[in-house]
XYZ file of N, CA and C in Angstrom:
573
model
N 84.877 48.589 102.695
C 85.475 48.923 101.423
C 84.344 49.085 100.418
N 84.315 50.081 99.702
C 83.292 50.202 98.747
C 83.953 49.620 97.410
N 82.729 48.721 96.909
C 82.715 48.323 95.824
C 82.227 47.962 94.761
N 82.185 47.807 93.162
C 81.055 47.823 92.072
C 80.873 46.363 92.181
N 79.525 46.133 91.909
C 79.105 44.955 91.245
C 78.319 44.906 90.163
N 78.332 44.120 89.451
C 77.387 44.121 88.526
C 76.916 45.321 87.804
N 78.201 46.502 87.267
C 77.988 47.755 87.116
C 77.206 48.708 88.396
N 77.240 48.168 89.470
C 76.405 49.238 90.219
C 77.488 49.591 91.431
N 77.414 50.896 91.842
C 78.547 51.150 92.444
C 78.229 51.534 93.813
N 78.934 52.185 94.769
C 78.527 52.221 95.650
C 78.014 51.012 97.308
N 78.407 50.202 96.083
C 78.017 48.689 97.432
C 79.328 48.208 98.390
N 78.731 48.671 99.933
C 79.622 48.429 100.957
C 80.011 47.100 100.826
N 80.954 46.674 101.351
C 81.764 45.035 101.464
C 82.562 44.670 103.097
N 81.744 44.746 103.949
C 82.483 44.823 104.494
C 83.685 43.540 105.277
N 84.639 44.297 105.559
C 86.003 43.207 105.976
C 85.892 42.755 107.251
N 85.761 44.058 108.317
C 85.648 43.221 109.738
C 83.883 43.579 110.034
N 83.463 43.050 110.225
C 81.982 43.039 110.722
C 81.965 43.382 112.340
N 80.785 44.245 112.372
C 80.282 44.321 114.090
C 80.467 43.208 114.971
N 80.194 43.218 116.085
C 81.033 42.518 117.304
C 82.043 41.545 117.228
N 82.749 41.689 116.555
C 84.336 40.582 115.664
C 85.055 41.309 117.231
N 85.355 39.691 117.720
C 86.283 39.762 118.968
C 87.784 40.462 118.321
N 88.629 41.568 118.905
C 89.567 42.326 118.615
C 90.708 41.842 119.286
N 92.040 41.398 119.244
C 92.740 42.027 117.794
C 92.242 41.050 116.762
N 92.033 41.733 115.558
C 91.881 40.796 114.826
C 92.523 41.416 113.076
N 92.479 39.912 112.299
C 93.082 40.626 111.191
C 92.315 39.482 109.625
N 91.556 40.063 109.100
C 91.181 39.701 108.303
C 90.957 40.212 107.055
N 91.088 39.575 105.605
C 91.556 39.812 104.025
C 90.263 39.400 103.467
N 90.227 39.982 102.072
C 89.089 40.185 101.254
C 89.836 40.362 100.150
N 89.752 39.277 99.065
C 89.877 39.318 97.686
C 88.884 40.139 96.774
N 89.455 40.849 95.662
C 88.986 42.091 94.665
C 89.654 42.037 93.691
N 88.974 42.465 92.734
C 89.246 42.100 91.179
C 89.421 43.673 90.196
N 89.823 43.817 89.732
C 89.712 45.637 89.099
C 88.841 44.967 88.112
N 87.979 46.428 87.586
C 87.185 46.556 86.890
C 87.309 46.249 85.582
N 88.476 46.458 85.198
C 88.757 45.945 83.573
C 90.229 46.213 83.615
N 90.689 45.146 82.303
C 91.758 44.843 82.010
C 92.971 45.805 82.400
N 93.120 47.027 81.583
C 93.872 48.103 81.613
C 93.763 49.023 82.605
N 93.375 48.650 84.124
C 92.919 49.685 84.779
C 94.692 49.982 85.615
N 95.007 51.686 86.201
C 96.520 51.641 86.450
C 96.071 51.865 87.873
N 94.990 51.934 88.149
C 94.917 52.394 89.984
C 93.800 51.567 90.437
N 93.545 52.056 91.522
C 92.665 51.453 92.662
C 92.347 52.228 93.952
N 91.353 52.605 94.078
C 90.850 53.761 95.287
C 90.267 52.784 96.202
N 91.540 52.778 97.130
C 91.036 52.477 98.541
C 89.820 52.834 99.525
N 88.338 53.117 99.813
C 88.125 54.190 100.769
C 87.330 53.011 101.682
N 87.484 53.319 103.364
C 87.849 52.971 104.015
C 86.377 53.354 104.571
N 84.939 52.676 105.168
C 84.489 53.443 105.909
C 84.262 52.722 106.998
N 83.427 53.259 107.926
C 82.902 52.837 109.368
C 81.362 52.162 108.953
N 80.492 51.197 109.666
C 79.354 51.633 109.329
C 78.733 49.908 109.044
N 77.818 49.939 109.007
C 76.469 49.016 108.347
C 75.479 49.126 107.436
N 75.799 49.738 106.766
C 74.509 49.971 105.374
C 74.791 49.393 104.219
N 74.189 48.971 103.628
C 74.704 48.764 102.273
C 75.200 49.440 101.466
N 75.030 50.517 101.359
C 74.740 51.626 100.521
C 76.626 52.359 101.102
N 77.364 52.766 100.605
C 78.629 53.337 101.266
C 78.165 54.709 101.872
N 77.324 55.378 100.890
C 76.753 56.947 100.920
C 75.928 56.903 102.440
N 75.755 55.945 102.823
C 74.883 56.036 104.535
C 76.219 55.504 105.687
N 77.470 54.993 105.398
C 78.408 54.853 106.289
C 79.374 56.389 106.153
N 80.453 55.834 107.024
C 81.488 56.996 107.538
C 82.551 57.092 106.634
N 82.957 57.638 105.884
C 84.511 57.669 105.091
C 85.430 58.000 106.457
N 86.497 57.141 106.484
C 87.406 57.316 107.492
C 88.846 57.441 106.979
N 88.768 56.765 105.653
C 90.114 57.077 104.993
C 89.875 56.354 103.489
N 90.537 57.326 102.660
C 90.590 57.039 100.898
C 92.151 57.042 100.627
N 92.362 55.903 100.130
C 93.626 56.241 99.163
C 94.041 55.692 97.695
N 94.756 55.854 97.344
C 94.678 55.428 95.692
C 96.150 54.526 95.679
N 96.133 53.681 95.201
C 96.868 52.169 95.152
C 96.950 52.359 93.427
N 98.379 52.315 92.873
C 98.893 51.905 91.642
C 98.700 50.896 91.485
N 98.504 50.640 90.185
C 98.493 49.076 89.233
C 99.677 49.237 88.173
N 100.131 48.050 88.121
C 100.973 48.315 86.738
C 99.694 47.369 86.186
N 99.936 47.738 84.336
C 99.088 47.835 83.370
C 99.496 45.979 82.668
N 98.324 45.401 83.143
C 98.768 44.328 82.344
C 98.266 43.817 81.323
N 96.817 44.048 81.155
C 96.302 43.775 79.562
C 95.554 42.504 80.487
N 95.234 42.706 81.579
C 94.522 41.297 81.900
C 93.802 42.141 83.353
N 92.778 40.878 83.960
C 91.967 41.867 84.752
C 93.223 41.211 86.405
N 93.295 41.900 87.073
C 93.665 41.596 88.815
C 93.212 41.361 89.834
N 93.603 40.377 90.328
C 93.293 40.339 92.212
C 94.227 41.238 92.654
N 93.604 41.693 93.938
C 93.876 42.535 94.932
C 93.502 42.034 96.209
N 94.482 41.824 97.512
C 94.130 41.530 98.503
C 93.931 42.524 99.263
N 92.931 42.854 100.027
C 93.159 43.811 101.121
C 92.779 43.132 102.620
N 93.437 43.899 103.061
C 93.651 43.081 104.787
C 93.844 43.785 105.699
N 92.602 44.177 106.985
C 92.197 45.129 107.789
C 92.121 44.364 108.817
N 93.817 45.289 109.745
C 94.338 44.297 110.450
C 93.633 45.293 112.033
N 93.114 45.053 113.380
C 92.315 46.142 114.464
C 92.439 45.416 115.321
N 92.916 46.842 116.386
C 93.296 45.751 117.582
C 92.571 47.191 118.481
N 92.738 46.445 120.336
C 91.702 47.247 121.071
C 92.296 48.982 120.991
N 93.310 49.120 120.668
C 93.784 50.546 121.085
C 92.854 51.648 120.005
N 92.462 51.168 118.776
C 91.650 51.582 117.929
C 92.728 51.948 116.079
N 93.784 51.002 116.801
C 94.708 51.226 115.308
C 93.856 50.810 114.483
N 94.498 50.471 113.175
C 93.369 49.596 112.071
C 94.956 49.962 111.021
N 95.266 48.705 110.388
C 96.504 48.372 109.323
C 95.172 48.372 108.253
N 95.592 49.237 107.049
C 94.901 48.387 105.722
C 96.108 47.899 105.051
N 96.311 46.729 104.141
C 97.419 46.225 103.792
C 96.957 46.064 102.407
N 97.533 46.647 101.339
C 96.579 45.751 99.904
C 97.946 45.284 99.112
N 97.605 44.122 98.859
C 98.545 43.021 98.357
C 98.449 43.278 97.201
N 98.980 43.353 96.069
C 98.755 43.456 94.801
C 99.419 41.919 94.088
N 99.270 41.689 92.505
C 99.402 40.490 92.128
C 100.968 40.512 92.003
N 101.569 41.083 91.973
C 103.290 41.170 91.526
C 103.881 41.139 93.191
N 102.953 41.035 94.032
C 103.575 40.884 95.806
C 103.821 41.700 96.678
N 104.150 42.675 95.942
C 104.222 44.198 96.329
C 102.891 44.544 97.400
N 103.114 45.662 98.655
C 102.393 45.385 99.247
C 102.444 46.974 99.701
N 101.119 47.503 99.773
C 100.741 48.795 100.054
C 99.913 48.875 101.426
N 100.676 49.924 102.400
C 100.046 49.658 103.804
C 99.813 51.133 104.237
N 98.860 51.179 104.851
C 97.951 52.560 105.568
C 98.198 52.369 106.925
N 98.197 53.337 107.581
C 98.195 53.028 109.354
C 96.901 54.047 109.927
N 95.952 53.774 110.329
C 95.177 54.591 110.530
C 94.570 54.298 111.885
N 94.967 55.738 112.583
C 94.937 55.592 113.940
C 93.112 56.377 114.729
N 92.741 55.398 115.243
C 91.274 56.421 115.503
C 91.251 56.101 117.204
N 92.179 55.552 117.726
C 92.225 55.721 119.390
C 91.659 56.825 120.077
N 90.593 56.607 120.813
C 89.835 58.065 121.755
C 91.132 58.513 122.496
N 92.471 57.990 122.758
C 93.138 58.603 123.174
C 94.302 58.747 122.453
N 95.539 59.575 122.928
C 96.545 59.752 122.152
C 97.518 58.563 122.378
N 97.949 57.718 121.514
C 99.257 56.945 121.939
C 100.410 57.296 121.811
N 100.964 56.911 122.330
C 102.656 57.125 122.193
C 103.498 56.096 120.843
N 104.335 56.652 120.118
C 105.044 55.949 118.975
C 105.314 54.646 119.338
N 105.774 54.233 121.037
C 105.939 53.284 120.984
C 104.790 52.215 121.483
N 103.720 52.757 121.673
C 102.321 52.363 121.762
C 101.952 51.838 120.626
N 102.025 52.883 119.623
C 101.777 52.291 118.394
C 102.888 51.280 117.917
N 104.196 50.954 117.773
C 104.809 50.375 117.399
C 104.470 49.105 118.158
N 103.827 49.039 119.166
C 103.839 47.767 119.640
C 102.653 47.558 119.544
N 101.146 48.148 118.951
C 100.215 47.382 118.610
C 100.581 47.138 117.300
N 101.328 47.661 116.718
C 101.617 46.920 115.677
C 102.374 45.648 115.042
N 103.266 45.389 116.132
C 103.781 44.374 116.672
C 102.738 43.357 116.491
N 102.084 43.403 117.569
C 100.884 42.077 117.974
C 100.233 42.163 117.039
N 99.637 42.925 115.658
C 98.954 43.147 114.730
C 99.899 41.893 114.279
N 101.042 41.992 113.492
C 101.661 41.518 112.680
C 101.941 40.092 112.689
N 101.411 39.788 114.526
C 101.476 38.607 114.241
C 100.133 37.639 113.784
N 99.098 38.370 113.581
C 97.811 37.859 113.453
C 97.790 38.128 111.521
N 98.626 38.555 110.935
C 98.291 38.341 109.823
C 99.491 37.060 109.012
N 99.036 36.318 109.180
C 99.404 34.655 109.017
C 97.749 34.581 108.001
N 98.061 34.312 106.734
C 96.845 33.653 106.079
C 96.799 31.969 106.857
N 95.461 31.449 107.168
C 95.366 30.430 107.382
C 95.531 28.713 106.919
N 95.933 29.122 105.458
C 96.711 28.317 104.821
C 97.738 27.976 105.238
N 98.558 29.069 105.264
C 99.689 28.584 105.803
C 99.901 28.329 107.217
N 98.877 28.189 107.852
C 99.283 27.792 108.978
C 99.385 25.940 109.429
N 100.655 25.718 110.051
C 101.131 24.105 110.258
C 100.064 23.024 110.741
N 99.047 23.869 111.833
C 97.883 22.887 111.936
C 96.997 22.656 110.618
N 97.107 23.900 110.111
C 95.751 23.695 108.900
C 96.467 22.890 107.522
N 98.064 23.031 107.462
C 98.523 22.321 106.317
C 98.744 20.717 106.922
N 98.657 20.646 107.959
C 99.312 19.019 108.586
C 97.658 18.418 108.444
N 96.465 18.903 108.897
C 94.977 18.503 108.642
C 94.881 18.482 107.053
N 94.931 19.223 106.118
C 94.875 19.617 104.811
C 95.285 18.078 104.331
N 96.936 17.813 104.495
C 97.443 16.748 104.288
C 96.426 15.594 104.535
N 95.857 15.141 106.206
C 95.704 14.193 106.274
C 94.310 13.727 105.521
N 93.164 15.006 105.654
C 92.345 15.254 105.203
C 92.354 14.150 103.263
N 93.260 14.526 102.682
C 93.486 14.524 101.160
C 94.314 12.580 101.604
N 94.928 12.497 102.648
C 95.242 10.713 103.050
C 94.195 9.864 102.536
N 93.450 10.253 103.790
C 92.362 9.772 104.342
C 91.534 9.374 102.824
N 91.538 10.675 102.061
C 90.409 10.430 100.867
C 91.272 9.400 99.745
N 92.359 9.494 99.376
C 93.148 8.655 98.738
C 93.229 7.030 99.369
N 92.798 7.064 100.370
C 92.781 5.638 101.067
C 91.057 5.070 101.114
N 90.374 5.802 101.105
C 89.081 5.603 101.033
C 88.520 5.311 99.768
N 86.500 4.697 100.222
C 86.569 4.236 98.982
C 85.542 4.725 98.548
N 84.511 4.648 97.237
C 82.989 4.853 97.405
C 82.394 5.782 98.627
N 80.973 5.864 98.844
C 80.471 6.630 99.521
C 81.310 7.494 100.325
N 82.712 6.869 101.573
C 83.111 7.150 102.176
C 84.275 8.139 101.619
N 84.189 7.753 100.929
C 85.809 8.976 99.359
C 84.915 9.845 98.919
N 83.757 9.803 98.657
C 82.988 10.926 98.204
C 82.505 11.744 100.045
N 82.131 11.734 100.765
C 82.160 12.300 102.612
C 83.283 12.797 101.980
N 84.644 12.106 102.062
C 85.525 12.872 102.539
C 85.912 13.922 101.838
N 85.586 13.590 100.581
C 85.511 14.800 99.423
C 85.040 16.184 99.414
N 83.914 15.938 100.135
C 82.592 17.224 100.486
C 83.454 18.071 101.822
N 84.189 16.695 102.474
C 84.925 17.877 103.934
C 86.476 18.395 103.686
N 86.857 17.870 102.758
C 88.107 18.890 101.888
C 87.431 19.895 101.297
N 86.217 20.142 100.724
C 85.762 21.095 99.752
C 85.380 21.837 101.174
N 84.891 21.262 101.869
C 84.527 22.839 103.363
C 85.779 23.598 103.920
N 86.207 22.475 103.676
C 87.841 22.944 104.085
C 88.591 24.225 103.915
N 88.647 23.525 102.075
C 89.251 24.255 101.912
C 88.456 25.940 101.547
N 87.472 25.893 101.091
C 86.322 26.879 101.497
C 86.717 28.062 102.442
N 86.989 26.757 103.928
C 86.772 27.830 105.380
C 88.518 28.159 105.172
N 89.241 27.726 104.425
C 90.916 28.189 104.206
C 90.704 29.313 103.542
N 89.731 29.058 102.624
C 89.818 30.446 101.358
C 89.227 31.923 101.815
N 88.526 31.652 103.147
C 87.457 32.587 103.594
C 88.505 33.478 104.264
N 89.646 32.865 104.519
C 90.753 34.173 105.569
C 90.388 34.079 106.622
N 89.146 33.258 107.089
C 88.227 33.820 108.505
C 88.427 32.406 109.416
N 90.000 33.289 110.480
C 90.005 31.773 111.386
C 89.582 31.218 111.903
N 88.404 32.025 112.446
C 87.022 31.159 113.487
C 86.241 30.506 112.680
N 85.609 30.752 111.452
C 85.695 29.540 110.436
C 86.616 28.163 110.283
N 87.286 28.640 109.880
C 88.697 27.572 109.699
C 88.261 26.473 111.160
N 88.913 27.325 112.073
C 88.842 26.419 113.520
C 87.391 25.466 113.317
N 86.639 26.538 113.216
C 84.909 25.437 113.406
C 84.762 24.165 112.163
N 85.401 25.005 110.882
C 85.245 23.272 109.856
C 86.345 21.881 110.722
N 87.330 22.780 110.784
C 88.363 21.798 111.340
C 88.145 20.900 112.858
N 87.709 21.783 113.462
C 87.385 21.009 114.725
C 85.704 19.789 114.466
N 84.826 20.339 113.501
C 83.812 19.312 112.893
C 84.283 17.809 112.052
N 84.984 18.539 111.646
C 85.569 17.298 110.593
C 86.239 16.617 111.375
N 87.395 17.266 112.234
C 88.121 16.267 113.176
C 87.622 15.495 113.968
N 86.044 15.469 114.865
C 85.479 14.553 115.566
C 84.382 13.512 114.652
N 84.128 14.289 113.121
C 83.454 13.405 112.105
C 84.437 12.477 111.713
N 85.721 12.859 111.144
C 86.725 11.567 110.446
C 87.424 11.232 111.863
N 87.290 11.368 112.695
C 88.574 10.905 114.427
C 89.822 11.190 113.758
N 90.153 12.445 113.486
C 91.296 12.952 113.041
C 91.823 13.442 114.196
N 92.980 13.309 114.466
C 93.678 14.091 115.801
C 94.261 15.346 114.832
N 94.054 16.686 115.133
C 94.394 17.631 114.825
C 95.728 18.078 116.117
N 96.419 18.052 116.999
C 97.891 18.581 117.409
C 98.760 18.082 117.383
């Protein structure tokens, strides 16, 4: 996804990174540029450079804003599985949800090919928050520190803040790796 920073434009961001085991489905929080802005240009490329102008444009689209007098998050979420589909999904702040289907399979699929990688897509986009292992750990995690005292309340403090960190990152192999660390650091049974 190309995006400005710091007034400079053109800077790649990217969502799924090179060798990311497939299917997979991962989100990236974005902010519009200023207050009153009514759109948002999606463009979509292939690639590793920093620079967008040295990757692939594979798809652009333009995403409405309603006008709020304040600046926005925007979620986007680039959901790829082996057939070569790719979901872009962009969440907007009112919930509303804008979705692309963009098909780059070396071969042709059939509708119901596609309907059923999309299927298995759909079930991989679960933010990791909400998921029952990570809210039942979350819980005990925040126990544990309410029962603790000194030094040991401040530890447990630092591994809610990774926590919730590797929650905020969207990125479940994150998630899994804080959670499975912390669980053999505090002897938390996580199932």
């Amino acid at each position: 996804v190309e995006v400005n920073r710091q007034g400079v434009s053109g800077i790649f961001s990217p969502i799924i990174e090179r060798n990311t085991t497939v299917p997979v489905s991962r989100v990236e929080t974005y902010s519009t540029m200023h207050p009153e802005q009514d759109s948002i240009t999606v463009n979509v490329y292939q690639g590793e450079n920093h620079k967008v102008k040295n990757n692939i444009l594979v798809e652009s689209f333009d995403v409405p804003l309603k006008k709020t007098g304040a600046y926005q998050s925007i979620d986007i979420r680039f959901s790829y599985d082996i057939n070569g589909l790719l979901e872009v999904d962009v969440l907007l702040e009112d919930g509303s949800v804008k979705s692309r289907v963009i098909n780059h399979s070396p071969v042709t699929l059939s509708a119901q090919q596609i309907e059923e990688s999309r299927t298995r897509l759909s079930a991989l986009k679960i933010y990791p928050r909400d998921m029952l292992i990570n809210r039942t750990f979350k819980a005990k995690l925040e126990e544990l520190w309410a029962r603790a005292l000194g030094d040991e309340r401040e530890e447990i403090g630092r591994v809610i803040t990774d926590f919730d960190a590797a929650l905020q990152s969207n990125d479940m192999a994150r998630v899994d790796k804080v959670r499975r660390r912390a669980s053999v650091y505090l002897a938390i049974e996580t199932s």
